[in-house]
PDB file of C-alpha atoms in Angstrom:
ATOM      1  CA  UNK A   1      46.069  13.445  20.818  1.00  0.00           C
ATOM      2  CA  UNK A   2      44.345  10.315  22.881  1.00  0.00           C
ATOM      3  CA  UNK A   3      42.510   7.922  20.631  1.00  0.00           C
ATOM      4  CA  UNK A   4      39.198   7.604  21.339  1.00  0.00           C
ATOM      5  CA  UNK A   5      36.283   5.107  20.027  1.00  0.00           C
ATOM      6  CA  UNK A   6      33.159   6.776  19.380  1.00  0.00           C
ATOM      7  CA  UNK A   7      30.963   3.523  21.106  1.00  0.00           C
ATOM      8  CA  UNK A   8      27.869   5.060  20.355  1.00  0.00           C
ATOM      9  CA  UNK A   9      28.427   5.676  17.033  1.00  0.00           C
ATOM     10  CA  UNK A  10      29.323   1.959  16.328  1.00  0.00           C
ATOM     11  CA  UNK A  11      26.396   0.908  18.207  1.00  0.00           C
ATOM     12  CA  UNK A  12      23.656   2.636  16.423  1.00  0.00           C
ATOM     13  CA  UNK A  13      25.315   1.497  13.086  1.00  0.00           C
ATOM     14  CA  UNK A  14      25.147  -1.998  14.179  1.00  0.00           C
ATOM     15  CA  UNK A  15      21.719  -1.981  15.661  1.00  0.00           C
ATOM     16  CA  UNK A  16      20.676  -0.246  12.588  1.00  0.00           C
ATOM     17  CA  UNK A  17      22.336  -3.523  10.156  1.00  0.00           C
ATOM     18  CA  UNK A  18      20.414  -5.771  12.314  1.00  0.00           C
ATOM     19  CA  UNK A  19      17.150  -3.936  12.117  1.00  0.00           C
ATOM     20  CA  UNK A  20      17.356  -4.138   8.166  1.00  0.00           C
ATOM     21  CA  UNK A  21      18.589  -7.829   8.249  1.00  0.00           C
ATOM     22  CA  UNK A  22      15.511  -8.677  10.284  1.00  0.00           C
ATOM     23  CA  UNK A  23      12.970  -7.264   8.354  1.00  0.00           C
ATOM     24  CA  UNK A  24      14.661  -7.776   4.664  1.00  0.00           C
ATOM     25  CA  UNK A  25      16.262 -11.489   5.079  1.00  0.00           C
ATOM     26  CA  UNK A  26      12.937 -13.132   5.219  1.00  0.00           C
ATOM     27  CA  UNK A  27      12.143 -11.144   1.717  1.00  0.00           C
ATOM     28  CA  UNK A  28      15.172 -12.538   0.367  1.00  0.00           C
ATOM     29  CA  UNK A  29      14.762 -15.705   1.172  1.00  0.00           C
ATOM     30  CA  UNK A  30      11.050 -16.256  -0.352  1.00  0.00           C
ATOM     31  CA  UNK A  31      13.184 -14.816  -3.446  1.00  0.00           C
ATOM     32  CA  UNK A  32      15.292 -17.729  -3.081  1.00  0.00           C
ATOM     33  CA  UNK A  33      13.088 -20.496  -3.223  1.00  0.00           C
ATOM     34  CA  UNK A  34      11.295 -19.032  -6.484  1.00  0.00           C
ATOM     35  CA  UNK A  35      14.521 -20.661  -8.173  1.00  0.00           C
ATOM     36  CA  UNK A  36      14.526 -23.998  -6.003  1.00  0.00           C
ATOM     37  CA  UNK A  37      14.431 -27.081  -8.202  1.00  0.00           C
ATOM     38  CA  UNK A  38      12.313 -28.676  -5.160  1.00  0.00           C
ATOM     39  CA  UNK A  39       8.773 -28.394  -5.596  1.00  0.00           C
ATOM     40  CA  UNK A  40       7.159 -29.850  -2.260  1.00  0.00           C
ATOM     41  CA  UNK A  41       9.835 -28.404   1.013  1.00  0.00           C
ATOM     42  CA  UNK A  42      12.302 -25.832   1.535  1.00  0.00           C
ATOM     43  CA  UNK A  43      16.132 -27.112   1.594  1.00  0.00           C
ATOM     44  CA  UNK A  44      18.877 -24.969   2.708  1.00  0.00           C
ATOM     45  CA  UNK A  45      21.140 -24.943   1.113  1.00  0.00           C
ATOM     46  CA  UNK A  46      18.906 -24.824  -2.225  1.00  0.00           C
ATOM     47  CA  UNK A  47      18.896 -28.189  -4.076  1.00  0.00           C
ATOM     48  CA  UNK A  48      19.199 -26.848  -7.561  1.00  0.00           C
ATOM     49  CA  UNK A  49      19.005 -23.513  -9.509  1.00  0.00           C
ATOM     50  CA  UNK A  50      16.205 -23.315 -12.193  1.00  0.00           C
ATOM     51  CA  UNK A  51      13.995 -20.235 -13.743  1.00  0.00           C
ATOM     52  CA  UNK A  52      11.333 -22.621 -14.933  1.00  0.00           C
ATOM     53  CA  UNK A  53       8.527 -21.598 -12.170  1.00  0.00           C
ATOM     54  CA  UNK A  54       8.093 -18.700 -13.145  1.00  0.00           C
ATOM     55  CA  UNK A  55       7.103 -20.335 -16.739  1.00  0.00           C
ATOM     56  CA  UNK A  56       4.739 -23.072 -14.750  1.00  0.00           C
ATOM     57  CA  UNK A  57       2.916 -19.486 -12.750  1.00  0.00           C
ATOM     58  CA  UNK A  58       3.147 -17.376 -16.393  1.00  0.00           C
ATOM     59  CA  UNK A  59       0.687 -20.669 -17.846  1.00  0.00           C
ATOM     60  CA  UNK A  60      -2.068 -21.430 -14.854  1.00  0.00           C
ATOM     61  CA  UNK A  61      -4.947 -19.250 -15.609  1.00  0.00           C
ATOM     62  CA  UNK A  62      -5.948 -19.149 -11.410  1.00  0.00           C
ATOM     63  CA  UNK A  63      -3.033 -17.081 -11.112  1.00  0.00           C
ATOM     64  CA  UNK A  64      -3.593 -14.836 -13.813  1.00  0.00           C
ATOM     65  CA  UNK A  65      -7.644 -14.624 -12.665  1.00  0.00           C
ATOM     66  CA  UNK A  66      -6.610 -13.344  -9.075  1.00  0.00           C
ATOM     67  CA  UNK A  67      -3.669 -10.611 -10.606  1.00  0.00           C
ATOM     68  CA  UNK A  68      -6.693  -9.108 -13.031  1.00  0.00           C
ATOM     69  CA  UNK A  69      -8.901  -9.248  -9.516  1.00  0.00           C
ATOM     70  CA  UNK A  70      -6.377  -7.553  -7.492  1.00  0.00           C
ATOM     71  CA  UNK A  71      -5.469  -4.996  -9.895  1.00  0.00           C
ATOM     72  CA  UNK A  72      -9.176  -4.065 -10.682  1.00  0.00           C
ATOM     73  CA  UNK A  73      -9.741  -3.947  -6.993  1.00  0.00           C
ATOM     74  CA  UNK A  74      -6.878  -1.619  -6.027  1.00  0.00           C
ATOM     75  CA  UNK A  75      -7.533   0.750  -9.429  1.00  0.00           C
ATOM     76  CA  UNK A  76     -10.691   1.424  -8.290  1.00  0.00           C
ATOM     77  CA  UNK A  77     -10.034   1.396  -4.893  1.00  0.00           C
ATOM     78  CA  UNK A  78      -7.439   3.925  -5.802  1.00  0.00           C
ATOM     79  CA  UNK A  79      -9.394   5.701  -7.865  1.00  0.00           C
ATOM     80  CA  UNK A  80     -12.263   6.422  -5.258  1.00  0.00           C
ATOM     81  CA  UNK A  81      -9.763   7.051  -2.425  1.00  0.00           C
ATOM     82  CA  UNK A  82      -8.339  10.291  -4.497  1.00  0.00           C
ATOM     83  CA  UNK A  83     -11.975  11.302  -4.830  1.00  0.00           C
ATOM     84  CA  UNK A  84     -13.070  11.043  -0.928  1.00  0.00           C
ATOM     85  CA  UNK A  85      -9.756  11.950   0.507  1.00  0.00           C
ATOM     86  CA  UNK A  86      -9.115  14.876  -1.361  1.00  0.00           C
ATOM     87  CA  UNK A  87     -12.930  16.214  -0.534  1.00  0.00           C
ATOM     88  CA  UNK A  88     -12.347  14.983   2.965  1.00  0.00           C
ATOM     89  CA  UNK A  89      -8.953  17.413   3.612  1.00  0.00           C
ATOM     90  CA  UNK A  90     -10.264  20.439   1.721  1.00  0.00           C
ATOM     91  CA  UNK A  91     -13.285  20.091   4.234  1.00  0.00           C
ATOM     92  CA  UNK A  92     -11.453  19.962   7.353  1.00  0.00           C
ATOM     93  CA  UNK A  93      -8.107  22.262   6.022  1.00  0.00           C
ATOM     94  CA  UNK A  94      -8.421  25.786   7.395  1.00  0.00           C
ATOM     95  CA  UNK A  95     -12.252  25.059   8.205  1.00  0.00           C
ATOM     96  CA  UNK A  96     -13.400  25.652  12.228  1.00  0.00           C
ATOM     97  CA  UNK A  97     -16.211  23.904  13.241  1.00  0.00           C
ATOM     98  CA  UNK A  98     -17.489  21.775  15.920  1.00  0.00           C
ATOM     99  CA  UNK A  99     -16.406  18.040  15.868  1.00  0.00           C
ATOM    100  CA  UNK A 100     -13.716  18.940  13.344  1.00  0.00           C
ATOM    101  CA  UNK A 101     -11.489  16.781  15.187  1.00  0.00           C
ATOM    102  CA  UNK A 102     -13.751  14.192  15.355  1.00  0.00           C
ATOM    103  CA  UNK A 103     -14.007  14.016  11.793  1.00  0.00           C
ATOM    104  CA  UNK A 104     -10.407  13.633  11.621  1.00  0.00           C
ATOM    105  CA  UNK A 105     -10.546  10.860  13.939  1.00  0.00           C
ATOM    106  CA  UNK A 106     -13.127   9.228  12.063  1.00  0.00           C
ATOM    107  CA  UNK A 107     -11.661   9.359   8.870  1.00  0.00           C
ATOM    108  CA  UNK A 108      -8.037   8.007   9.845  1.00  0.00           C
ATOM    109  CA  UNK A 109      -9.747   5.353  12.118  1.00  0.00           C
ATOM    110  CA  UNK A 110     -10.462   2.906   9.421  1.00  0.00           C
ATOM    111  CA  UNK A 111      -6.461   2.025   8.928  1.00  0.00           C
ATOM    112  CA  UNK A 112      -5.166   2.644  13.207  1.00  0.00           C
ATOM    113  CA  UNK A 113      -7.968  -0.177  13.656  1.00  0.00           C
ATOM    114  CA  UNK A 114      -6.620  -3.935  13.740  1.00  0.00           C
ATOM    115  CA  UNK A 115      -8.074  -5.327  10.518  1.00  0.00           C
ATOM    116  CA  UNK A 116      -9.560  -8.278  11.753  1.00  0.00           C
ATOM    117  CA  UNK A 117     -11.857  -5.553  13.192  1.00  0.00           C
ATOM    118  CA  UNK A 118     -12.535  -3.679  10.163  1.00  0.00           C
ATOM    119  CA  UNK A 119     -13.155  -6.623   8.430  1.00  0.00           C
ATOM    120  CA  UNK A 120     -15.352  -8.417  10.669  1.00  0.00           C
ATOM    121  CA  UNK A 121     -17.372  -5.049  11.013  1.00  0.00           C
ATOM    122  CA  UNK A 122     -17.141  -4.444   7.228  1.00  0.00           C
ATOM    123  CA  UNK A 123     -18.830  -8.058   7.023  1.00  0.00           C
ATOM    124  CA  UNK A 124     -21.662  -7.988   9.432  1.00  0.00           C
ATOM    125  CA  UNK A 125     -22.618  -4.614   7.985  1.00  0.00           C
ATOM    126  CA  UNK A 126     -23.012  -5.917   4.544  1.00  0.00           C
ATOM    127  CA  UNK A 127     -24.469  -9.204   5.883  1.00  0.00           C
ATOM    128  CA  UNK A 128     -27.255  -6.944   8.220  1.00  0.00           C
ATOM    129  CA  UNK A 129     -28.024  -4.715   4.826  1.00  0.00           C
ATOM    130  CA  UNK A 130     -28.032  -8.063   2.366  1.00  0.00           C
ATOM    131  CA  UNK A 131     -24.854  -6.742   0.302  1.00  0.00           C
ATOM    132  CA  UNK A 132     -24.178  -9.806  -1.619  1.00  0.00           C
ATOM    133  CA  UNK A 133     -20.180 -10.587  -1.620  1.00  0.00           C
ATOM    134  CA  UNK A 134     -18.476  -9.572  -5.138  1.00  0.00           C
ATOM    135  CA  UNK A 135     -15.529  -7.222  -6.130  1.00  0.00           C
ATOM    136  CA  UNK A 136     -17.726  -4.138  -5.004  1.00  0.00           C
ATOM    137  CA  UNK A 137     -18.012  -5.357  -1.842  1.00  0.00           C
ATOM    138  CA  UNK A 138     -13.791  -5.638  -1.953  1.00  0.00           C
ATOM    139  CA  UNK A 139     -13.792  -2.239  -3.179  1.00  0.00           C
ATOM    140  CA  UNK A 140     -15.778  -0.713  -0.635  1.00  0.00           C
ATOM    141  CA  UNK A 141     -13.986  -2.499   1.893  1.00  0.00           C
ATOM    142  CA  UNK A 142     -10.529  -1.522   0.729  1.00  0.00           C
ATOM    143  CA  UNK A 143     -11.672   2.079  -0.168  1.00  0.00           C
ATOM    144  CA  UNK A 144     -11.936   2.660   4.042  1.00  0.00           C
ATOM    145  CA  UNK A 145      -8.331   2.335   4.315  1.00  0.00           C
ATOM    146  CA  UNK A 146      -7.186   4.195   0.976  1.00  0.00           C
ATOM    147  CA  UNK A 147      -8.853   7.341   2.257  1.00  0.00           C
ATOM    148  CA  UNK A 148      -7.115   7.663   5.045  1.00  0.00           C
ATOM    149  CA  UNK A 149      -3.045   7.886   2.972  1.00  0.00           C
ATOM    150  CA  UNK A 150      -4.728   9.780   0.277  1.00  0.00           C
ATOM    151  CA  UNK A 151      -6.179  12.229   3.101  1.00  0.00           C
ATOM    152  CA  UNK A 152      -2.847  11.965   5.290  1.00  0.00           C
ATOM    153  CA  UNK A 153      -0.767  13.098   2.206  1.00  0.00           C
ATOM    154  CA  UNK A 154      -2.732  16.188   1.011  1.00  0.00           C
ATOM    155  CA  UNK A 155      -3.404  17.604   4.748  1.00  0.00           C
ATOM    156  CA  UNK A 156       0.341  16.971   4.834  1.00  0.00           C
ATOM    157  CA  UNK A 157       1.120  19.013   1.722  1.00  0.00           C
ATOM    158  CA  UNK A 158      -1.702  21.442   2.492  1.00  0.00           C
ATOM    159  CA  UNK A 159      -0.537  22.647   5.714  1.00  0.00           C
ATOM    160  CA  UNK A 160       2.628  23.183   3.939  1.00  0.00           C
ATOM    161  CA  UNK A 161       1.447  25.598   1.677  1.00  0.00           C
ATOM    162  CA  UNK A 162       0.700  29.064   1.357  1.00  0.00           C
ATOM    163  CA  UNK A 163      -2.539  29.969   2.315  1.00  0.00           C
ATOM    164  CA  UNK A 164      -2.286  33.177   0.236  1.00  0.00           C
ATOM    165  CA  UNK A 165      -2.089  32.103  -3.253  1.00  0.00           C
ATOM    166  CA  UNK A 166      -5.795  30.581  -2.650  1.00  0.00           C
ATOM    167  CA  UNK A 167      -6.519  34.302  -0.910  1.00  0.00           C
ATOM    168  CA  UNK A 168      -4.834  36.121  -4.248  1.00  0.00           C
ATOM    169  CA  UNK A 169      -7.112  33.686  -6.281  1.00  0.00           C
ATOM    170  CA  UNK A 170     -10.332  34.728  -5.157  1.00  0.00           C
ATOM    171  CA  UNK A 171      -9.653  38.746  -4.414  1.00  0.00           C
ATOM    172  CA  UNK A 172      -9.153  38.207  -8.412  1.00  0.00           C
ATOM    173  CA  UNK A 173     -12.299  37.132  -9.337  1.00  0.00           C
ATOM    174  CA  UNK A 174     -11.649  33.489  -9.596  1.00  0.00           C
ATOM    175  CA  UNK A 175     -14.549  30.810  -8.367  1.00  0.00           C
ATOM    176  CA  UNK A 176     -14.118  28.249  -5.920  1.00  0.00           C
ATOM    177  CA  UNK A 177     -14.014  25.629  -9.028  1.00  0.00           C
ATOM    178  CA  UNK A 178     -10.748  28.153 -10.702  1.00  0.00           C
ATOM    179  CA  UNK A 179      -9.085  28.288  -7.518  1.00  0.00           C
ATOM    180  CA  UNK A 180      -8.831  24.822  -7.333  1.00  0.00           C
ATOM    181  CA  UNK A 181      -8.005  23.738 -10.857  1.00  0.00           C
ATOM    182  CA  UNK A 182      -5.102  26.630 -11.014  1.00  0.00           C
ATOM    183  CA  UNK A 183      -3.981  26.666  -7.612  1.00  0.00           C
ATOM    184  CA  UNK A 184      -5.122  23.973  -4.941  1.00  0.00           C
ATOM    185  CA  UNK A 185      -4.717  21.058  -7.656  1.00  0.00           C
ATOM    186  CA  UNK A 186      -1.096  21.548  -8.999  1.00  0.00           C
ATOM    187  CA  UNK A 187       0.050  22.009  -5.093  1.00  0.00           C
ATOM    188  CA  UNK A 188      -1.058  18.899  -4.539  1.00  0.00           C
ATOM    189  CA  UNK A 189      -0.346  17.051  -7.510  1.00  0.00           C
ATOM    190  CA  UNK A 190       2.097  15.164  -6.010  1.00  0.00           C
ATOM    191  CA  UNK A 191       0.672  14.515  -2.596  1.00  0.00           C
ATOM    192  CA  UNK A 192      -2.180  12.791  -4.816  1.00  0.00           C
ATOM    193  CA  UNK A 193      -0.205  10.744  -6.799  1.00  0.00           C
ATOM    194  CA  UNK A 194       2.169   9.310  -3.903  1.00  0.00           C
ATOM    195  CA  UNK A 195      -1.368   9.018  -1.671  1.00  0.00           C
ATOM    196  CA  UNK A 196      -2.452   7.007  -5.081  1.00  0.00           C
ATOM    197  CA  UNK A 197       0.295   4.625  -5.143  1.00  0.00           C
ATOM    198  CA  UNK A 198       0.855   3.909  -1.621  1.00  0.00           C
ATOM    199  CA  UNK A 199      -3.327   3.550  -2.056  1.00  0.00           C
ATOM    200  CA  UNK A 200      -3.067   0.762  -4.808  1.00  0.00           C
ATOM    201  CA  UNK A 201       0.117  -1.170  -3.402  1.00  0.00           C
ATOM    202  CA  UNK A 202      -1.846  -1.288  -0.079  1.00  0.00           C
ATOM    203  CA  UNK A 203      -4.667  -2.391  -1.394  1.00  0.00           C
ATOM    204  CA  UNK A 204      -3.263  -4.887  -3.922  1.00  0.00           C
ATOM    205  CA  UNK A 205      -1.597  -6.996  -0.971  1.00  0.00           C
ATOM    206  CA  UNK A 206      -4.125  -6.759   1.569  1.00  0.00           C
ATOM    207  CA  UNK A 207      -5.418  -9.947   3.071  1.00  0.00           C
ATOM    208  CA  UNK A 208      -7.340  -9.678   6.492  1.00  0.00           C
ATOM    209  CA  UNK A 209     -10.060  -7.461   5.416  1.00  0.00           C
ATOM    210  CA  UNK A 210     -10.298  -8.649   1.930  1.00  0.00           C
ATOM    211  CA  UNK A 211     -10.867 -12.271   3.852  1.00  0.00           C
ATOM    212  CA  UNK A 212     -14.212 -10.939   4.974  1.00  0.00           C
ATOM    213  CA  UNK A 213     -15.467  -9.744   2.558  1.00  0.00           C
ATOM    214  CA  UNK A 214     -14.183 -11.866  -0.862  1.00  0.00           C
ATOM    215  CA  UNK A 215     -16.687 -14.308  -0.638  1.00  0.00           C
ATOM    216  CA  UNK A 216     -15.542 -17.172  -3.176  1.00  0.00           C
ATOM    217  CA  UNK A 217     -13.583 -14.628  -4.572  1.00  0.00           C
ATOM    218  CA  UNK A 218      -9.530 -14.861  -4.648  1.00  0.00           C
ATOM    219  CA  UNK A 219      -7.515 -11.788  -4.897  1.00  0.00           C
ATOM    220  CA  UNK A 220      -3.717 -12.637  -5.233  1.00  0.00           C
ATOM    221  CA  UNK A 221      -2.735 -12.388  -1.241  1.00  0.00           C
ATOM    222  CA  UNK A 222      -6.108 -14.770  -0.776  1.00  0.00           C
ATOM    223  CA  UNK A 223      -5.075 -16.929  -3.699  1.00  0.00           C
ATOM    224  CA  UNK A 224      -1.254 -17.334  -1.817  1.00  0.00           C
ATOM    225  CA  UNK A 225      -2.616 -18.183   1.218  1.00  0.00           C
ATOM    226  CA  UNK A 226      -4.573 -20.993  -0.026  1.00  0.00           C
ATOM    227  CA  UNK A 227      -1.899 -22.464  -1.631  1.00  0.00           C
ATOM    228  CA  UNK A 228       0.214 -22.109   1.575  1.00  0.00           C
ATOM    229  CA  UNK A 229      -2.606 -24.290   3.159  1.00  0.00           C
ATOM    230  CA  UNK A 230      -3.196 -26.807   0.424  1.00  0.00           C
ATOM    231  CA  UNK A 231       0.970 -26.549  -1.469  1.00  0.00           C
ATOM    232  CA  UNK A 232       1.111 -27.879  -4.921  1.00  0.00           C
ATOM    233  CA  UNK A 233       4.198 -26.138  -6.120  1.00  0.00           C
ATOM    234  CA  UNK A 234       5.734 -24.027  -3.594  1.00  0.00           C
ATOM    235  CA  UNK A 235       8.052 -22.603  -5.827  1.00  0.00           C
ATOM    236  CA  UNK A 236       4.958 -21.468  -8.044  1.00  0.00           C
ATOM    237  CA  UNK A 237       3.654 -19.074  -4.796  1.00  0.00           C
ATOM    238  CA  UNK A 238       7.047 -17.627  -4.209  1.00  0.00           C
ATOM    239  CA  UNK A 239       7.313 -16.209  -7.582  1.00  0.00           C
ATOM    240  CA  UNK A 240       4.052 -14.672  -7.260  1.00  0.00           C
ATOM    241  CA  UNK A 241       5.323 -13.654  -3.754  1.00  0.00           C
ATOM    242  CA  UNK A 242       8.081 -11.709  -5.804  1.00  0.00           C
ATOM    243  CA  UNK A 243       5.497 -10.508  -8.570  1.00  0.00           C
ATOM    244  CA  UNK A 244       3.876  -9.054  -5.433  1.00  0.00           C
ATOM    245  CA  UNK A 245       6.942  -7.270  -4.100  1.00  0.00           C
ATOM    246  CA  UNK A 246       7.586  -5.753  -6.913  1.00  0.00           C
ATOM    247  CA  UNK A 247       4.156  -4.628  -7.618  1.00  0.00           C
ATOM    248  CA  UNK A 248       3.909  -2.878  -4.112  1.00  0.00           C
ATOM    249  CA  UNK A 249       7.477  -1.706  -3.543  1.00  0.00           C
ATOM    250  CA  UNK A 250       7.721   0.083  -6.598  1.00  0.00           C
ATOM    251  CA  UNK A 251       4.957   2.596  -6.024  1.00  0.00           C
ATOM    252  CA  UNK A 252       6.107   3.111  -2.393  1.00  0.00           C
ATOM    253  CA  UNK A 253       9.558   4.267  -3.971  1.00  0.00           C
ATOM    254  CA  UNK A 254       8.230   6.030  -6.331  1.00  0.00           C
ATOM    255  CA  UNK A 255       5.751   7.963  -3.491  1.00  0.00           C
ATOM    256  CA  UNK A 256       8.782   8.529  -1.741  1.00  0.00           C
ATOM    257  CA  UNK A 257      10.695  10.090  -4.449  1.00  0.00           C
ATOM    258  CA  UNK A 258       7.688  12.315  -5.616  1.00  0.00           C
ATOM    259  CA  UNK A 259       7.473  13.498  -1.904  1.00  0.00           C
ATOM    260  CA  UNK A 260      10.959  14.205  -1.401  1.00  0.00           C
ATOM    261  CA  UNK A 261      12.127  15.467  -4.393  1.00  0.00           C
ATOM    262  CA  UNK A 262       9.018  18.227  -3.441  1.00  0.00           C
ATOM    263  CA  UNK A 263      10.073  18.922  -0.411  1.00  0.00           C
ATOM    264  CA  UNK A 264      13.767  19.767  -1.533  1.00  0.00           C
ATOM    265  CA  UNK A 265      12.278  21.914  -4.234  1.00  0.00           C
ATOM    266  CA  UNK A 266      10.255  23.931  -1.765  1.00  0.00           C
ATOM    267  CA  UNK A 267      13.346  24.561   0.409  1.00  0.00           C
TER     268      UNK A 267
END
């Protein structure tokens, strides 16, 4: 039997290495120089090995002031995205009516729009209505974009459900308020929760739009570009660089999981 080399094959796997070296090397190497012993460039090969930036970023207080910032930001962020998205999908699920699609439109718009644009328009609407800057005005302006994966998520999980349990609910006496408690909410119970983490790790690194409308404010992403600008300790922003990986990666994984570990269950 004739040997044969299965080209294409070997050249998807290849393309495929190269695709995740391009986008993960440049993590990798910002997790580098959080050990470099030089505080002021970046040496290749490293010039020393030592843990004690991450000791010098545990003790200044500016880092600590834009973590609490960030984190109250993308909780409540979070928080009102779950609240508007889910309303928003179980307004426009199974519902015909004109401009439905427009709706749609209008409510995924916020995140398919550069965000340069959202935040510029964010910040002359607040400046035209007198909104002074603060962390509502970062809530409200991350809250635009939260919607939409909360809203993405539950249509997504809604469309994949039975219509007829919800039918059942209400032929047996149950109100629009039991149906959803007992039915809707524990179908998408997990939609909600991945939509809430990939929510809060998008709006805990987010830096374009929260430029606009921070005002003096520094959330951690604002904070890390400053001190890209103006370095002190370089090594000091790459460990919060990895605090911030780890704070949005993990919820993405764990959205992931929740997702697909429901979607081999239903099959």
């Amino acid at each position: 039997m004739p040997f044969k080399i299965n080209f294409g094959k070997y050249f998807l796997t290849f393309t495929t290495i190269l695709g995740f070296m391009f986008i993960h090397i440049p993590i990798f190497i910002i997790i580098m120089y959080a050990f470099s012993t030089d505080e002021k460039t970046f040496q290749f090969p490293l010039p020393g090995f030592t843990t004690k930036w991450f000791g010098v970023a545990w003790e200044r207080n500016d880092i600590w002031e834009a973590i609490s910032l960030s984190t109250q930001v993308a909780t409540i962020s979070t928080f009102i995205a779950i609240i508007l998205g889910t309303l928003a999908t179980l307004a426009v699920y199974r519902s015909q009516f004109f401009g439905k699609e427009v709706i749609s439109f209008l409510v995924i718009l916020p995140i398919a729009l550069p965000g340069i644009v959202t935040g510029i328009s964010l910040r002359s609407a607040m400046s035209l209505f007198g909104i002074p800057f603060s962390t509502w005005t970062i809530v409200i302006a991350h809250a635009t974009f939260c919607v939409v994966t909360v809203y993405n998520n539950v249509l997504a999980r809604l469309r994949r459900s039975s219509h007829s349990m919800v039918e059942a609910s209400m032929d047996l006496g149950a109100n629009p308020f039991q149906t959803f408690r007992y039915v809707i909410l524990p179908n998408i119970a997990t939609a909600l929760l991945a939509g809430g983490m990939l929510s809060f790790a998008l709006s805990f690194d987010e830096v374009i739009v929260t430029t606009f409308t921070a005002g003096q404010q520094s959330t951690v992403p604002i904070w890390m570009l400053t001190e890209f600008i103006r370095p002190r300790q370089r090594p000091v922003t790459n460990v919060v660089a990895v605090f911030v990986i780890l704070v949005t990666t993990l919820p993405i994984l764990l959205a992931y999981y929740l997702t697909k570990e429901d979607e081999v269950s239903k099959k």
